[in-house]
Tab-separated table of C-alpha atoms in Angstrom:
chain	number	residue	atom	x	y	z
A	1042	GLN	CA	0.260	-0.069	0.213
A	1043	GLN	CA	1.342	3.407	-1.168
A	1044	GLN	CA	1.433	5.634	1.966
A	1045	VAL	CA	2.263	8.438	-0.651
A	1046	LYS	CA	0.514	8.737	-4.021
A	1047	GLN	CA	2.655	10.953	-6.535
A	1048	SER	CA	1.255	11.855	-9.799
A	1049	PRO	CA	1.688	12.350	-12.908
A	1050	GLN	CA	4.344	9.830	-13.671
A	1051	SER	CA	5.652	11.775	-15.939
A	1052	LEU	CA	5.506	15.320	-17.620
A	1053	ILE	CA	6.161	17.162	-20.488
A	1054	VAL	CA	6.416	21.001	-19.736
A	1055	GLN	CA	7.323	24.138	-22.853
A	1056	LYS	CA	10.357	25.949	-21.189
A	1057	GLY	CA	8.890	29.090	-19.335
A	1058	GLY	CA	5.856	26.942	-18.534
A	1059	ILE	CA	4.344	26.068	-15.057
A	1060	SER	CA	5.166	22.623	-13.906
A	1061	ILE	CA	2.673	21.072	-11.503
A	1062	ILE	CA	2.991	18.068	-9.576
A	1063	ASN	CA	0.835	16.579	-6.974
A	1064	CYS	CA	1.183	14.040	-4.354
A	1065	ALA	CA	-1.728	12.624	-1.291
A	1066	TYR	CA	-1.228	10.957	1.897
A	1067	GLU	CA	-3.742	9.212	4.608
A	1068	ASN	CA	-1.349	9.396	7.460
A	1069	THR	CA	-2.643	12.591	9.683
A	1070	ALA	CA	0.642	11.573	11.834
A	1071	PHE	CA	2.802	13.030	8.936
A	1072	ASP	CA	4.323	16.411	9.437
A	1073	TYR	CA	7.099	16.967	7.669
A	1074	PHE	CA	7.130	16.950	3.747
A	1075	PRO	CA	10.126	17.527	1.598
A	1076	TRP	CA	10.279	17.493	-2.213
A	1077	TYR	CA	13.557	15.622	-3.928
A	1078	GLN	CA	15.355	15.976	-6.917
A	1079	GLN	CA	17.100	13.490	-8.909
A	1080	PHE	CA	19.073	13.847	-11.706
A	1081	PRO	CA	19.816	10.702	-13.855
A	1082	GLY	CA	22.863	8.306	-12.382
A	1083	LYS	CA	22.797	10.610	-9.689
A	1084	GLY	CA	21.599	10.646	-5.621
A	1085	PRO	CA	18.108	12.291	-5.147
A	1086	ALA	CA	18.607	15.667	-3.742
A	1087	LEU	CA	16.503	17.763	-0.952
A	1088	LEU	CA	15.276	20.573	-3.337
A	1089	ILE	CA	12.332	22.441	-0.920
A	1090	ALA	CA	10.169	20.681	2.201
A	1091	ILE	CA	7.337	22.143	4.496
A	1092	ARG	CA	5.642	21.310	7.679
A	1093	PRO	CA	1.264	21.394	7.718
A	1094	ASP	CA	1.601	24.752	9.718
A	1095	VAL	CA	1.795	27.017	6.817
A	1096	SER	CA	-0.181	27.265	3.059
A	1097	GLU	CA	2.381	27.684	1.025
A	1098	LYS	CA	6.045	27.731	0.854
A	1099	LYS	CA	8.621	29.481	-1.740
A	1100	GLU	CA	12.250	29.329	-2.438
A	1101	GLY	CA	13.093	30.830	-6.298
A	1102	ARG	CA	10.871	29.013	-8.533
A	1103	PHE	CA	10.213	26.394	-6.905
A	1104	THR	CA	6.526	26.352	-4.602
A	1105	ILE	CA	5.389	23.723	-2.434
A	1106	SER	CA	1.411	24.407	-1.754
A	1107	PHE	CA	-0.050	22.313	1.106
A	1108	ASN	CA	-3.484	21.695	1.690
A	1109	LYS	CA	-4.209	20.334	4.951
A	1110	SER	CA	-7.921	19.500	5.329
A	1111	ALA	CA	-7.727	17.537	2.073
A	1112	LYS	CA	-4.422	15.646	2.748
A	1113	GLN	CA	-2.656	16.976	-0.311
A	1114	PHE	CA	0.196	18.814	-1.447
A	1115	SER	CA	1.664	19.659	-4.530
A	1116	LEU	CA	5.281	21.297	-5.957
A	1117	HIS	CA	5.119	23.912	-8.753
A	1118	ILE	CA	7.950	25.064	-10.932
A	1119	MET	CA	7.853	28.345	-12.255
A	1120	ASP	CA	9.474	29.401	-15.685
A	1121	SER	CA	10.843	25.662	-16.064
A	1122	GLN	CA	14.023	25.481	-17.776
A	1123	PRO	CA	15.719	22.618	-19.648
A	1124	GLY	CA	17.922	22.350	-16.663
A	1125	ASP	CA	15.035	20.985	-14.515
A	1126	SER	CA	14.452	18.013	-16.215
A	1127	ALA	CA	14.687	15.277	-13.790
A	1128	THR	CA	12.969	13.165	-11.503
A	1129	TYR	CA	11.300	14.791	-8.970
A	1130	PHE	CA	9.912	12.888	-5.609
A	1131	CYS	CA	7.689	13.692	-3.055
A	1132	ALA	CA	8.278	12.439	0.706
A	1133	ALA	CA	6.763	12.273	3.791
A	1134	SER	CA	8.054	11.398	7.666
A	1135	GLY	CA	6.181	11.307	10.645
A	1136	LYS	CA	6.191	13.187	14.221
A	1137	TYR	CA	5.747	10.430	16.983
A	1138	GLY	CA	8.620	7.645	17.729
A	1139	GLY	CA	9.905	6.110	15.212
A	1140	ALA	CA	8.054	8.029	12.549
A	1141	THR	CA	10.140	10.293	12.896
A	1142	ASN	CA	13.040	8.770	11.297
A	1143	LYS	CA	11.463	6.903	8.296
A	1144	LEU	CA	10.945	9.302	5.014
A	1145	ILE	CA	8.334	7.396	2.543
A	1146	PHE	CA	8.714	8.777	-0.797
A	1147	GLY	CA	6.070	9.134	-3.426
A	1148	THR	CA	7.080	7.071	-7.365
A	1149	GLY	CA	8.807	9.569	-8.506
A	1150	THR	CA	7.225	12.103	-11.704
A	1151	LEU	CA	9.902	12.430	-14.730
A	1152	LEU	CA	9.480	15.898	-15.724
A	1153	ALA	CA	11.085	16.800	-19.180
A	1154	VAL	CA	11.117	20.338	-19.876
A	1155	GLN	CA	11.350	21.247	-24.040
A	1156	PRO	CA	13.770	24.274	-25.356
B	1116	ASN	CA	33.705	17.722	0.863
B	1117	ALA	CA	33.086	14.040	0.148
B	1118	GLY	CA	29.456	13.532	1.986
B	1119	VAL	CA	27.748	10.393	1.517
B	1120	THR	CA	30.314	7.568	-0.032
B	1121	GLN	CA	29.178	4.553	-1.396
B	1122	THR	CA	31.438	1.494	-2.965
B	1123	PRO	CA	30.766	-0.409	-5.538
B	1124	LYS	CA	29.181	1.592	-8.112
B	1125	PHE	CA	28.515	-1.394	-10.505
B	1126	GLN	CA	28.103	-4.982	-9.142
B	1127	VAL	CA	27.104	-8.467	-10.500
B	1128	LEU	CA	26.170	-11.093	-7.983
B	1129	LYS	CA	25.070	-14.949	-8.890
B	1130	THR	CA	21.748	-15.923	-6.958
B	1131	GLY	CA	22.926	-17.481	-3.465
B	1132	GLN	CA	26.205	-15.175	-3.342
B	1133	SER	CA	27.052	-12.568	-0.361
B	1134	MET	CA	28.227	-9.378	-0.812
B	1135	THR	CA	28.713	-5.785	1.451
B	1136	LEU	CA	27.902	-2.019	0.175
B	1137	GLN	CA	29.966	-0.211	1.817
B	1138	CYS	CA	28.416	3.563	2.947
B	1139	ALA	CA	30.752	6.344	4.638
B	1140	GLN	CA	29.704	9.304	5.442
B	1141	ASP	CA	32.070	12.527	6.793
B	1142	MET	CA	29.737	14.676	7.939
B	1143	ASN	CA	29.659	13.738	11.852
B	1144	HIS	CA	25.529	12.882	10.992
B	1145	GLU	CA	24.046	10.600	13.761
B	1146	TYR	CA	21.332	8.736	11.001
B	1147	MET	CA	22.189	6.699	8.156
B	1148	SER	CA	19.705	5.060	5.989
B	1149	TRP	CA	19.931	2.431	3.267
B	1150	TYR	CA	17.354	2.921	0.130
B	1151	ARG	CA	15.973	0.694	-2.397
B	1152	GLN	CA	14.995	2.200	-5.720
B	1153	ASP	CA	13.094	0.386	-8.283
B	1154	PRO	CA	11.211	1.372	-11.747
B	1155	GLY	CA	7.884	2.720	-10.528
B	1156	MET	CA	8.255	2.690	-6.857
B	1157	GLY	CA	10.154	5.300	-6.104
B	1158	LEU	CA	12.664	4.542	-3.140
B	1159	ARG	CA	11.976	2.543	-0.378
B	1160	LEU	CA	13.051	2.399	3.102
B	1161	ILE	CA	15.655	-1.023	3.885
B	1162	HIS	CA	17.172	-0.069	7.491
B	1163	TYR	CA	17.943	2.655	9.435
B	1164	SER	CA	20.174	3.650	12.234
B	1165	VAL	CA	19.842	6.695	14.800
B	1166	GLY	CA	23.718	6.092	15.765
B	1167	ALA	CA	26.177	3.950	16.899
B	1168	GLY	CA	25.240	0.919	17.901
B	1169	ILE	CA	21.308	1.229	17.106
B	1170	THR	CA	19.646	0.237	13.950
B	1171	ASP	CA	16.062	-0.704	13.043
B	1172	GLN	CA	14.231	-1.985	10.372
B	1173	GLY	CA	12.581	-0.005	7.178
B	1174	GLU	CA	9.681	-0.793	4.801
B	1175	VAL	CA	11.422	-3.773	3.525
B	1176	PRO	CA	14.202	-5.022	5.387
B	1177	ASN	CA	13.818	-9.082	4.549
B	1178	GLY	CA	17.127	-10.453	2.938
B	1179	TYR	CA	19.002	-7.583	4.431
B	1180	ASN	CA	21.228	-7.242	7.420
B	1181	VAL	CA	23.150	-4.252	8.763
B	1182	SER	CA	25.576	-3.110	11.666
B	1183	ARG	CA	26.308	0.499	12.945
B	1184	SER	CA	29.652	-0.502	14.598
B	1185	THR	CA	31.025	4.057	13.971
B	1186	THR	CA	29.568	7.011	13.283
B	1187	GLU	CA	30.798	6.898	10.217
B	1188	ASP	CA	30.221	3.534	8.372
B	1189	PHE	CA	26.744	1.890	7.471
B	1190	PRO	CA	27.654	-1.100	5.785
B	1191	LEU	CA	24.506	-3.111	3.984
B	1192	ARG	CA	24.818	-6.827	3.700
B	1193	LEU	CA	23.116	-8.976	1.435
B	1194	LEU	CA	23.481	-12.979	2.880
B	1195	SER	CA	22.176	-14.949	0.072
B	1196	ALA	CA	21.701	-12.649	-2.563
B	1197	ALA	CA	18.294	-13.098	-4.337
B	1198	PRO	CA	17.092	-11.664	-8.549
B	1199	SER	CA	14.246	-9.662	-6.479
B	1200	GLN	CA	17.515	-7.473	-5.170
B	1201	THR	CA	18.321	-6.394	-8.423
B	1202	SER	CA	17.963	-2.600	-7.657
B	1203	VAL	CA	19.833	0.435	-7.031
B	1204	TYR	CA	20.881	1.129	-3.125
B	1205	PHE	CA	21.090	4.284	-2.139
B	1206	CYS	CA	22.923	5.323	1.340
B	1207	ALA	CA	21.713	8.692	3.266
B	1208	SER	CA	22.528	10.923	6.212
B	1209	SER	CA	21.180	13.493	8.420
B	1210	LEU	CA	22.527	15.501	11.275
B	1211	GLN	CA	19.380	13.466	13.138
B	1212	GLY	CA	16.839	11.569	11.980
B	1213	ALA	CA	14.429	12.049	8.847
B	1214	SER	CA	11.911	14.312	9.664
B	1215	GLY	CA	13.001	18.238	9.637
B	1216	ASN	CA	16.307	17.061	8.817
B	1217	THR	CA	17.759	17.578	5.067
B	1218	ILE	CA	18.823	14.056	4.504
B	1219	TYR	CA	21.713	13.814	1.975
B	1220	PHE	CA	22.194	10.998	-0.620
B	1221	GLY	CA	24.787	9.023	-1.694
B	1222	GLU	CA	25.528	8.535	-5.960
B	1223	GLY	CA	23.643	5.124	-5.775
B	1224	SER	CA	24.810	1.447	-6.097
B	1225	TRP	CA	23.922	-0.071	-9.020
B	1226	LEU	CA	23.231	-4.114	-8.149
B	1227	THR	CA	22.592	-7.298	-10.517
B	1228	VAL	CA	21.214	-10.697	-9.411
B	1229	VAL	CA	21.616	-13.016	-12.053
């Protein structure tokens, strides 16, 4: 059972466009929601993260929108560039006990930004 | 800055063979973990450690052993490799735990079991 559901599996966006990737979760004990970016042949790297006490967090062209009541969060990439082409993973971890040490990942979205 | 270093980068094993994937970090991180990445399944946590001498299971621990004798090293052992263990393995570390902390990943170890 996938605890963090991510969509779409793949996404093609034109240069300058907005890329949107969505994630949903069921476990209300999750309280930390990072996004990771992975280039081919490399390990994932933290892009941006949010906690559920805020509805939005922005860092440069990257924004997380968080809807606590719907248990959904999304990554928006503004002015998408070819260099943003990568696989993006959402993730979640809990706030109690052993759950704080377990980062649960979504299945990933392969983003291709066409020039 | 070495960060998280994994060896080997590539390995081919025969079914039933054993091997150890090595992981070392030089950031004095307390938390270390192992993930496997499979197409369409994202990254799944195998085992993790919150400090020397302390390890615990993740989502998919069967077929894997770990130990943590030092802060720096966290090896992953496959005792009797199976084709289902063909995957890309990532070691990761963070200052303390997964929640609220940046987790740094190694570059991966590609394992094929034939």
